[in-house]
CSV table of C-alpha atoms and ligand atoms in Angstrom, one decimal:
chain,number,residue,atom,x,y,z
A,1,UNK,CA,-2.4,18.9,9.4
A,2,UNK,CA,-4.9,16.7,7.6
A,3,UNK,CA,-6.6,19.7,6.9
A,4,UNK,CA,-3.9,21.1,5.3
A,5,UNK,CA,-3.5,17.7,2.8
A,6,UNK,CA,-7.2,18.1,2.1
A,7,UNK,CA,-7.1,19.6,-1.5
A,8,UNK,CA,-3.7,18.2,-2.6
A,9,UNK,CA,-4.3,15.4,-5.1
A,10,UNK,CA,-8.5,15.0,-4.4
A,11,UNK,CA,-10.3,14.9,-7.6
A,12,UNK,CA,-13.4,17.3,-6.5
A,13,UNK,CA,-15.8,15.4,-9.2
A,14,UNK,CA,-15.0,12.2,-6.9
A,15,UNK,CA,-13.9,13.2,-3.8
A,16,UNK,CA,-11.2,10.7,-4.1
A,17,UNK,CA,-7.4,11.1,-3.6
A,18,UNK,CA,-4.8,10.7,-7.1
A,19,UNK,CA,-1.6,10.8,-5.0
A,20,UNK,CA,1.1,8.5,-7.2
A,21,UNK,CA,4.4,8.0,-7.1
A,22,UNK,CA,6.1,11.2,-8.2
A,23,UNK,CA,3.0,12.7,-9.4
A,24,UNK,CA,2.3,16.4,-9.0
A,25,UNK,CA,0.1,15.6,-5.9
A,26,UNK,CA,2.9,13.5,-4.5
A,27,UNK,CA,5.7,16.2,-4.9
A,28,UNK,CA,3.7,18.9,-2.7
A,29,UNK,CA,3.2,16.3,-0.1
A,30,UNK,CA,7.0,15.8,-0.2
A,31,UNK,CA,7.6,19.6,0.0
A,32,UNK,CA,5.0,19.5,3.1
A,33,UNK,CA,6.3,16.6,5.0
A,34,UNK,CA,10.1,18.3,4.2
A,35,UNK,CA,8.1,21.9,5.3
A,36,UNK,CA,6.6,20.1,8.8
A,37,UNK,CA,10.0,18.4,9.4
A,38,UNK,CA,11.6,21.4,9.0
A,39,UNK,CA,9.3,24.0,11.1
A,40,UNK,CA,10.3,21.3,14.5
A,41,UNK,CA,13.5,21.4,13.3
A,42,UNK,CA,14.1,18.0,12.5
A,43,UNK,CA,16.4,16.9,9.9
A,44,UNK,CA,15.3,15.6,6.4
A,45,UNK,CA,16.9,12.7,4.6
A,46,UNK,CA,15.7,11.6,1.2
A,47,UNK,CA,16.9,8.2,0.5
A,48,UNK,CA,17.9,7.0,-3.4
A,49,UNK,CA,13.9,5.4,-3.8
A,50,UNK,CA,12.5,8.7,-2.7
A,51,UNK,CA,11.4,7.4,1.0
A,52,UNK,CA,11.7,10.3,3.1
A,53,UNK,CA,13.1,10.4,6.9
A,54,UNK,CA,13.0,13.0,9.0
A,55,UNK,CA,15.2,13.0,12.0
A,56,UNK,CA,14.5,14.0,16.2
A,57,UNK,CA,18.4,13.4,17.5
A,58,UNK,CA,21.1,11.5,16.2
A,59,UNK,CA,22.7,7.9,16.1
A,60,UNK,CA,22.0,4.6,16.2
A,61,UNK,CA,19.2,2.0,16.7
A,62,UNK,CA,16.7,5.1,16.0
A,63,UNK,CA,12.6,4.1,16.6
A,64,UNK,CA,10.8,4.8,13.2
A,65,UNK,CA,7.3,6.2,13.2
A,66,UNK,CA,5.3,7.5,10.1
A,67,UNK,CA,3.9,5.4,7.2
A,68,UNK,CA,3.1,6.7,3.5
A,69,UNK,CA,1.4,9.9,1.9
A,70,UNK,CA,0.7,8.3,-1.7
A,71,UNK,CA,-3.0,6.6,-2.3
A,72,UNK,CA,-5.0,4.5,-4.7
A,73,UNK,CA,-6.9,5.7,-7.2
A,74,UNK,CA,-9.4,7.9,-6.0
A,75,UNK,CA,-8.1,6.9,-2.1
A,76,UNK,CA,-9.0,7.7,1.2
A,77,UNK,CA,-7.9,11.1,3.6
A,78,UNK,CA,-6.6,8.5,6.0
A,79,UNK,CA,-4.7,5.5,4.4
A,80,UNK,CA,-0.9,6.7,5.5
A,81,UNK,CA,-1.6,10.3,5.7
A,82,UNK,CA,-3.2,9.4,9.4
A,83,UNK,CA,0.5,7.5,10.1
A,84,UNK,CA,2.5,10.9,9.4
A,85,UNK,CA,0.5,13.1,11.0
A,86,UNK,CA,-0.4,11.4,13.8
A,87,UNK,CA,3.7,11.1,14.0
A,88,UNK,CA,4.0,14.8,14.3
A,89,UNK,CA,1.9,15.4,16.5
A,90,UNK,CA,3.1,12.7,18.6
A,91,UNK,CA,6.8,14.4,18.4
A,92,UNK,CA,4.9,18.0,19.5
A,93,UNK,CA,3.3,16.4,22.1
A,94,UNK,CA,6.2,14.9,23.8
A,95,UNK,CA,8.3,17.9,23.4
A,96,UNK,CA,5.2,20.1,24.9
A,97,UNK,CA,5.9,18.1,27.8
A,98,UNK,CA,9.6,18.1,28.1
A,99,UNK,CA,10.3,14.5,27.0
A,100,UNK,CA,13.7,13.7,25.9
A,101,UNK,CA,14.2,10.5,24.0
A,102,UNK,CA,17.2,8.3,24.9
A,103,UNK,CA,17.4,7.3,21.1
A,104,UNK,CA,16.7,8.9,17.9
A,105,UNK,CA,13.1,9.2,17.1
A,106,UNK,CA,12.4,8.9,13.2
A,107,UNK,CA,9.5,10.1,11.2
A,108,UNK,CA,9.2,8.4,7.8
A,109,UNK,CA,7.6,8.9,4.6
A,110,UNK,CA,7.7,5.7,2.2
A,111,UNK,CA,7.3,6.3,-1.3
A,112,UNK,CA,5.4,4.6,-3.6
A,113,UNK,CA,3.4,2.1,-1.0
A,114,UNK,CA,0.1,1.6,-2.8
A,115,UNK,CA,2.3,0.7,-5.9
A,116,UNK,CA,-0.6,2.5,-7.8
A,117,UNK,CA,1.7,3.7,-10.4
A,118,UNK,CA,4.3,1.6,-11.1
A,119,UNK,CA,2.0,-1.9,-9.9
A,120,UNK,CA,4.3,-2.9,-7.4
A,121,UNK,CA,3.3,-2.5,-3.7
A,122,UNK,CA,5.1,-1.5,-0.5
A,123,UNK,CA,7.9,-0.2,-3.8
A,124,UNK,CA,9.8,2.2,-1.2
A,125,UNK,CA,10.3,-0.2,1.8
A,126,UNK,CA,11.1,-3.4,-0.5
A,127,UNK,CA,13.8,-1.1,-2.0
A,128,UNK,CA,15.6,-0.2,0.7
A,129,UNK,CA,15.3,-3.2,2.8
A,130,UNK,CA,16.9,-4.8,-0.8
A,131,UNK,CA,13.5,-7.3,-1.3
A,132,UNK,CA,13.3,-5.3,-4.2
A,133,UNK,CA,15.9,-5.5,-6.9
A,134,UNK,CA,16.7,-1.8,-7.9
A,135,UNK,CA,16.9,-2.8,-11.5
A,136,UNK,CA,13.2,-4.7,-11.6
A,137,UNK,CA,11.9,-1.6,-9.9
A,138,UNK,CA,13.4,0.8,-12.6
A,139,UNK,CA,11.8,-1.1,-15.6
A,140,UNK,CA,8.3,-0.8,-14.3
A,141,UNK,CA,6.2,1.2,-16.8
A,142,UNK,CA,3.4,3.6,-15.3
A,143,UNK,CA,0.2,3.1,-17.5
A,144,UNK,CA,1.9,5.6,-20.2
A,145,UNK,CA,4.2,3.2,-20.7
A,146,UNK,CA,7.2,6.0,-18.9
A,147,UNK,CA,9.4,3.8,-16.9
A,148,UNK,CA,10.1,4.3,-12.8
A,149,UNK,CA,13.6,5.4,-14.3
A,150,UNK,CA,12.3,7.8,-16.1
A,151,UNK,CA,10.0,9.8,-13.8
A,152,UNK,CA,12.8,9.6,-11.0
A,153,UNK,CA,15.4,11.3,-13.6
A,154,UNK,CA,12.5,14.1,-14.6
A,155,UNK,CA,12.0,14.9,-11.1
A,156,UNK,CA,15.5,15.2,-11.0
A,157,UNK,CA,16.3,12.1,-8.9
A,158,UNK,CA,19.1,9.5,-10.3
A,159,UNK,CA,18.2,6.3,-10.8
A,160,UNK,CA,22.0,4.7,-10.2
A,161,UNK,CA,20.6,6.0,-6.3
A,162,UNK,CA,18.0,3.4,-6.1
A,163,UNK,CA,18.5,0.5,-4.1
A,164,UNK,CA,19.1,-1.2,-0.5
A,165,UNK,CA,20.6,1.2,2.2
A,166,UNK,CA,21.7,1.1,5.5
A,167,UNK,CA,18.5,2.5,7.0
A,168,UNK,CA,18.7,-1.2,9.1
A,169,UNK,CA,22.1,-0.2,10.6
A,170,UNK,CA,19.9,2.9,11.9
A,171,UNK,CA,16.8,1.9,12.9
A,172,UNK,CA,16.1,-1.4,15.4
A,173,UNK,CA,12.2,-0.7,15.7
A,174,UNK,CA,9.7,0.6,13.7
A,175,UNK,CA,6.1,1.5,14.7
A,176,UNK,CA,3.5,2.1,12.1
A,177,UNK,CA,0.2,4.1,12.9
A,178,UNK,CA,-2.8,3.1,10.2
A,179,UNK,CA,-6.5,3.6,10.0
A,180,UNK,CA,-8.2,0.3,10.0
A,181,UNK,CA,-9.5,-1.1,7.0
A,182,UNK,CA,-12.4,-2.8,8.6
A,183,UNK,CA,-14.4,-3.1,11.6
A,184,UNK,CA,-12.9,-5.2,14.3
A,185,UNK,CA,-12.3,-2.5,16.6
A,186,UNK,CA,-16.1,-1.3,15.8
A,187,UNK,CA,-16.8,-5.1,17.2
A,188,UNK,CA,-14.5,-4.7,20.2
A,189,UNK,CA,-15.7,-1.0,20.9
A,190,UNK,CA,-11.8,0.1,21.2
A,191,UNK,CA,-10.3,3.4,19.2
A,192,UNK,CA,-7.5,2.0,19.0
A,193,UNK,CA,-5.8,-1.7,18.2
A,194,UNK,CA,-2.1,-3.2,18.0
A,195,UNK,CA,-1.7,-5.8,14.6
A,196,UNK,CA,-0.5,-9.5,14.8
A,197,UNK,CA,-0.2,-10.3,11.7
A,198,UNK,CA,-0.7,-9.6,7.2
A,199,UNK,CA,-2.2,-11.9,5.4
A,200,UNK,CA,0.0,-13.1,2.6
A,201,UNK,CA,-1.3,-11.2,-0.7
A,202,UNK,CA,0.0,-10.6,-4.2
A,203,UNK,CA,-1.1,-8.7,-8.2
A,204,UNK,CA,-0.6,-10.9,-10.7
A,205,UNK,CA,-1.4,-9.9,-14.3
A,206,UNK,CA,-3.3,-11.7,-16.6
A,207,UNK,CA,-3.1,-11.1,-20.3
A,208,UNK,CA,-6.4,-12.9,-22.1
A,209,UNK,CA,-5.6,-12.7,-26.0
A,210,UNK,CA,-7.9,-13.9,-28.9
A,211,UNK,CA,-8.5,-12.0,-32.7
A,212,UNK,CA,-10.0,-8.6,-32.9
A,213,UNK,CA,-12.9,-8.5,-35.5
A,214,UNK,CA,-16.1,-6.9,-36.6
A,215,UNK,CA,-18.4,-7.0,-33.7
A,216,UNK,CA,-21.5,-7.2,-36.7
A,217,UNK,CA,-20.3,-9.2,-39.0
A,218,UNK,CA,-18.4,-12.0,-37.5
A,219,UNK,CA,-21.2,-14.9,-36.2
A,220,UNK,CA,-21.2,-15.7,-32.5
A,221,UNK,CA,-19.4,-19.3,-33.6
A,222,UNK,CA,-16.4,-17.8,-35.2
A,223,UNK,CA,-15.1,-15.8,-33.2
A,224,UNK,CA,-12.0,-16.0,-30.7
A,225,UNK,CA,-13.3,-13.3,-28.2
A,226,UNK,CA,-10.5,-12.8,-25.0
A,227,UNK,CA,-13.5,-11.2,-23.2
A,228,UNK,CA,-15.2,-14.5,-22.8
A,229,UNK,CA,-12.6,-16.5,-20.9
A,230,UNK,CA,-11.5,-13.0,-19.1
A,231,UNK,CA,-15.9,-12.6,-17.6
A,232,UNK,CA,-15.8,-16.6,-16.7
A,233,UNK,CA,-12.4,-16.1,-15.3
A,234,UNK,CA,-14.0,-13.9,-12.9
A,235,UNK,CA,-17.4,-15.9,-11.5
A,236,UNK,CA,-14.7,-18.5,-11.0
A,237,UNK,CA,-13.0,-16.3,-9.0
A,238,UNK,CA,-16.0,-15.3,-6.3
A,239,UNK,CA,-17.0,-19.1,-6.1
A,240,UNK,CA,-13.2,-20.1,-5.6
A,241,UNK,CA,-12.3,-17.3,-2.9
A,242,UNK,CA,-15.9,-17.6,-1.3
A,243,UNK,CA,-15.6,-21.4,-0.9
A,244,UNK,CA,-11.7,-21.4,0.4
A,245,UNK,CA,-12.7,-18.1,3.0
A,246,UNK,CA,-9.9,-16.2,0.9
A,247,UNK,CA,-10.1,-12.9,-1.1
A,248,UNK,CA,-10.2,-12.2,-4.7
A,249,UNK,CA,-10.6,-9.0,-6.6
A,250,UNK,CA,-10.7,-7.9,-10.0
A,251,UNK,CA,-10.3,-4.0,-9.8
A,252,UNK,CA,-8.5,-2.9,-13.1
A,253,UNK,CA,-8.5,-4.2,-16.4
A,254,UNK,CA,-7.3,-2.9,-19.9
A,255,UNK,CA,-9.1,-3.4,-23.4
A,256,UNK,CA,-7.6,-3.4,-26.3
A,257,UNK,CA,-7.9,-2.2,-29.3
A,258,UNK,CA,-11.5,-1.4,-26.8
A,259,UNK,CA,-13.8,-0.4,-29.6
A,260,UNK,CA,-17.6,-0.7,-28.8
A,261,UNK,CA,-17.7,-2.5,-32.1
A,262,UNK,CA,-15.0,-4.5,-32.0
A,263,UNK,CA,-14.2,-7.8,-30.7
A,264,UNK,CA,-11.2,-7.4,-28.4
A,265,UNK,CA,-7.6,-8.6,-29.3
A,266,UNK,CA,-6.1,-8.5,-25.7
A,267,UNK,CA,-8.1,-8.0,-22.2
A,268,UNK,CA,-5.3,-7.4,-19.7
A,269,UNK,CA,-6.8,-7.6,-16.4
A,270,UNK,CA,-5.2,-7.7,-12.8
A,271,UNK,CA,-5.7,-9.8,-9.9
A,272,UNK,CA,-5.3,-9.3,-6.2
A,273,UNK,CA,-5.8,-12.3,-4.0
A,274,UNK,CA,-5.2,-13.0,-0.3
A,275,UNK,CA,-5.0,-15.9,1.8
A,276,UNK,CA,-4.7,-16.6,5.5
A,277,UNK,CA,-2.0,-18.2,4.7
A,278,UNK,CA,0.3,-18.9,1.5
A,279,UNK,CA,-0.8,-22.2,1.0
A,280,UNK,CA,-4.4,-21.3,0.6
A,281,UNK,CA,-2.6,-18.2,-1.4
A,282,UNK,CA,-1.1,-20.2,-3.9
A,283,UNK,CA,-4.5,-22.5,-4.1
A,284,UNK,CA,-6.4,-20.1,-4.6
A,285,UNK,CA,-4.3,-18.8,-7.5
A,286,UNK,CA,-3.6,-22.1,-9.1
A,287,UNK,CA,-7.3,-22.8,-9.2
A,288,UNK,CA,-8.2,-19.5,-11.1
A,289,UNK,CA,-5.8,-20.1,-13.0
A,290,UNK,CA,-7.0,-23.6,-14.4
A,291,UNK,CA,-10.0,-22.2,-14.5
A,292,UNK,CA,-8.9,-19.2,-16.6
A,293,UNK,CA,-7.1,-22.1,-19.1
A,294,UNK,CA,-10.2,-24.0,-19.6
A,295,UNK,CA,-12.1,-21.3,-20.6
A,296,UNK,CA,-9.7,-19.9,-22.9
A,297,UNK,CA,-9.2,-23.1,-24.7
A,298,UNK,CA,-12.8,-23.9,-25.2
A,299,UNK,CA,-12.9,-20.3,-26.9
A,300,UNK,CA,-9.6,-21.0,-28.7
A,301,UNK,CA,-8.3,-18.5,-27.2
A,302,UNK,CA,-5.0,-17.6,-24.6
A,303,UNK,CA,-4.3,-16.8,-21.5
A,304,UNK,CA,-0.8,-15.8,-19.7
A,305,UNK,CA,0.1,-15.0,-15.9
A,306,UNK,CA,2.5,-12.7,-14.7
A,307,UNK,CA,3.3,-12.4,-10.9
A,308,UNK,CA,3.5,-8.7,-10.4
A,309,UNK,CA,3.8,-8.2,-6.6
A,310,UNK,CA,3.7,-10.8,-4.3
A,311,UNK,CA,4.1,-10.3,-0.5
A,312,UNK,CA,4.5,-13.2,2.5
A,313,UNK,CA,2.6,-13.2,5.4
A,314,UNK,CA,3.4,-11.1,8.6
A,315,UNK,CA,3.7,-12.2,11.8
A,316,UNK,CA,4.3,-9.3,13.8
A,317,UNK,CA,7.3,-9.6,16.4
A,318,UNK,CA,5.5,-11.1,19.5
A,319,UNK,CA,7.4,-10.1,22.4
A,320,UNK,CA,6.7,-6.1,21.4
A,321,UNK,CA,3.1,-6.8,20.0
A,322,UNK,CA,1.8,-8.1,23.5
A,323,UNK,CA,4.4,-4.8,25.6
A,324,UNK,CA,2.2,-2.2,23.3
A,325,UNK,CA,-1.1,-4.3,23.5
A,326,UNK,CA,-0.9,-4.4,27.0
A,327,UNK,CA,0.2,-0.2,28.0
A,328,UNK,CA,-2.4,0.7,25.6
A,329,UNK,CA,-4.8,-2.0,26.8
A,330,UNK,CA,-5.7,-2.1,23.2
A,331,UNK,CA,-7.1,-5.5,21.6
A,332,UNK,CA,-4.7,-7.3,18.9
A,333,UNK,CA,-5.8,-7.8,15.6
A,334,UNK,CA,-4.9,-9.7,12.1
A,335,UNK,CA,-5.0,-7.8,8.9
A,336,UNK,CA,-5.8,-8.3,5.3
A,337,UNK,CA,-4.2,-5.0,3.8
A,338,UNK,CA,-0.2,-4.6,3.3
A,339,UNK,CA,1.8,-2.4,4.8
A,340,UNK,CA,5.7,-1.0,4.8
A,341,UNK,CA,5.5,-2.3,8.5
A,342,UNK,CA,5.4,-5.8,7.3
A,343,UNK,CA,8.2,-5.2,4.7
A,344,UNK,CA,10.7,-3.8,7.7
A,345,UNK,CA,9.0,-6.6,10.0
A,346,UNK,CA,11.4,-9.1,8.5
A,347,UNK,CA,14.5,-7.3,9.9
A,348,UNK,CA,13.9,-5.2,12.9
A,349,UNK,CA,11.1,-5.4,15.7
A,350,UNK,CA,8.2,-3.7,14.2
A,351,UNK,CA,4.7,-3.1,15.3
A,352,UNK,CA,1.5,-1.0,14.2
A,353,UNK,CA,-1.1,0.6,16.1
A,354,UNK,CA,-4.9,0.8,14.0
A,355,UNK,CA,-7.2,3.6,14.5
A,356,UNK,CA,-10.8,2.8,14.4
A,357,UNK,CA,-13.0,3.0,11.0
A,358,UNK,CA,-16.6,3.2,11.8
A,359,UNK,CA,-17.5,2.0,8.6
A,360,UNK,CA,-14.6,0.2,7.9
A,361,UNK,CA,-14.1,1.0,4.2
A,362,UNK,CA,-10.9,2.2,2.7
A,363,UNK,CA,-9.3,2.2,-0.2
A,364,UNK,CA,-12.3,4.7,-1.2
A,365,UNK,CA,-13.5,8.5,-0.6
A,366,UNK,CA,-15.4,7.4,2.1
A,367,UNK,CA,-12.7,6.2,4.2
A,368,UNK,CA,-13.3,7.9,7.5
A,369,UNK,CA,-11.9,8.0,11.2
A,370,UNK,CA,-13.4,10.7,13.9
A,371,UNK,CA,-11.8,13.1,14.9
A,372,UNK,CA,-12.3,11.6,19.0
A,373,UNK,CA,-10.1,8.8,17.5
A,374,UNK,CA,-7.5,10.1,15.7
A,375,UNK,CA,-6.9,11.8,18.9
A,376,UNK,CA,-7.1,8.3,20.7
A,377,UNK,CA,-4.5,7.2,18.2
A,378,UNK,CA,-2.0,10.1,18.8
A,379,UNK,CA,-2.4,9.9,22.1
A,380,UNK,CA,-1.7,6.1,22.4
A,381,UNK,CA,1.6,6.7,19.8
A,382,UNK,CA,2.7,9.0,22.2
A,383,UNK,CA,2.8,6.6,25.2
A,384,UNK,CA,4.2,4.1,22.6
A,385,UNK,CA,7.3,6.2,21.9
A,386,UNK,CA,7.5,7.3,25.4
A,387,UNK,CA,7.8,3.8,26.0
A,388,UNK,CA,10.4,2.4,23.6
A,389,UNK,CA,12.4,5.9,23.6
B,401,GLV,C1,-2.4,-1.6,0.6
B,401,GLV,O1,-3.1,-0.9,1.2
B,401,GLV,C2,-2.9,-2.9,0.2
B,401,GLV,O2,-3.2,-3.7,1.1
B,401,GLV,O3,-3.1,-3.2,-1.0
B,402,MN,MN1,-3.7,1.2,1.2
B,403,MN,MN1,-1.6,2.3,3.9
């Protein structure tokens, strides 16, 4: 099956996946997980925010598996597209050997999780679990300024359909299968690991503005250059996050108008931090921000924040954490990447399983699991639902 996904979406200059939210890359793998759904005979659903459920049985308090199919830019094979197929081959393995589940078993597709598109992460889950208001999530602009409204109705999707369902009246676990994004299970020599917890993490936009001019004819002393506070906005942040132990990355920014030789009128740049925990999280932030302030100032120039995605810390629910940890004999481990796990993990019993990374990147092309592990993982999803169906 991953074989199958392997051209959809991959840039071939990079090697690097563009799969966003109703993109052309993300449609096909809509139309494949609907195809694979479809070829075991299970039934599709397609909620209002475009999260996709395909269904083993009927009824209540269903157990979800699956995670996402979109990506960052220029993503990994394995950063949710190991989650779904690892699902259905968990579902062809149990059926290979006669299992019958005493509840519905669910295989989910969440849209939209990177939030690569419309900026907001984990869009899908915090939809239909209502963190997310419906109309907040419509007025997002991709970076073509086309709202989330938009694209839905041109993929011929109504908007009015967006919102909180009652997916939670369905579903009373969730288990979500990831590739890990680092190298704790290299460290504990394990394939496979259960999660404890997400570190609290968030995007906030910050919008650096000053006076566009001649980049020759306008003395170093006159000028009200944006790009100045923006650069020493960004040392601050490494010596802030390496001092506190926390995480800060700059990994997107916007120039404007972004003439070579032109002083800028507005660098819009985006942060993600992350925190142990939200204390530290909001430090962290307060400090770069200060620091941001003081440098603008001195340049008389501006700076603005704007909270784009914020997301609390996880603690995953205990009591089922240490039940997988222990039939897979699998080591438990924290986490600093978000997931729609820790979205649902605020309202029903959810847990996820991580599949070891040898080099522990992600969020790249060179994201990588072997082939001896993926196995590992499907196999130990299999015992999971097993268990809990
Ligand atoms: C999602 O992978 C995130 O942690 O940003
Ligand atoms: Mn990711
Ligand atoms: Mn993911």
């Amino acid at each position: 099956m991953l074989a199958d996904l392997h051209d959809i979406g991959r840039d071939p200059a990079t090697g690097g996946y563009r799969r966003y939210a109703w993109n052309d890359a993300d449609m096909e793998l809509r139309e494949w997980f609907a195809g694979e759904a479809a070829a075991r005979g299970m039934e599709v659903f397609e909620d209002g925010n475009g999260n996709q459920f395909a269904w083993w049985g009927s009824g209540g308090d269903a157990l979800l598996i699956g995670s996402h199919l979109d990506s960052v830019p220029d993503g990994g094979a394995y950063d949710g597209p190991l989650g779904v197929v690892s699902s259905f081959a968990a579902v062809d393995r149990l059926r290979a050997d006669g299992f019958e589940p005493s509840r519905p078993i669910v295989i989910g597709n969440f849209a939209d999780e990177e939030g690569a598109r419309f900026g907001i992460a984990c869009a899908g889950s915090q939809l239909v679990t209502g963190a997310l208001a419906a109309d907040r999530a419509l007025a997002q602009k991709d970076r073509d300024g086309v709202t989330m409204a938009e694209v839905l109705r041109a993929r011929g999707r109504d908007p009015h359909a967006v919102g909180a369902t009652d997916l939670l009246d369905h579903v009373g676990t969730f288990v979500e299968l990831h590739v890990e994004q680092g190298r704790s299970l290299v460290h504990t020599g394990d394939a496979v690991g259960v999660a404890s917890a997400i570190w609290p993490h968030g995007r906030w936009r910050l919008d650096f503005c000053g006076e566009a001019n001649h980049a020759g004819a306008t003395v170093m002393e006159d000028r009200r250059d944006p790009m100045q506070a923006y650069a020493a906005t960004v040392l601050a942040s490494r010596r802030l996050a390496t001092d506190a132990g926390v995480r800060a990355t700059f990994g997107r920014l916007e120039v404007e108008p972004g003439g070579t030789n032109a002083i800028p009128s507005r660098v819009r740049a985006w942060l993600d931090a992350r925190a142990a925990d939200e204390g530290e999280l909001d430090r962290l932030v307060d400090n770069l921000v200060a620091a941001a302030q003081a440098a603008a100032e001195a340049d008389g120039t501006t700076v603005e924040l704007t909270p784009e995605s914020v997301s609390p810390a996880v603690e995953f629910d205990g009591p089922l954490r240490d039940r997988l940890a222990t039939l897979l004999d699998a080591p438990v481990l924290p986490t600093g990447a978000g997931h729609d796990a820790g979205v649902l993990s605020a309202h029903i019993p959810t847990a996820m399983l991580f599949v070891r990374n040898p080099t522990g990147i992600s969020h790249s092309p060179a994201e990588f699991a072997e082939e001896s592990d993926c196995d590992a993982g499907i196999t130990a999803l299999t015992s999971v639902v097993r268990e809990l169906a």
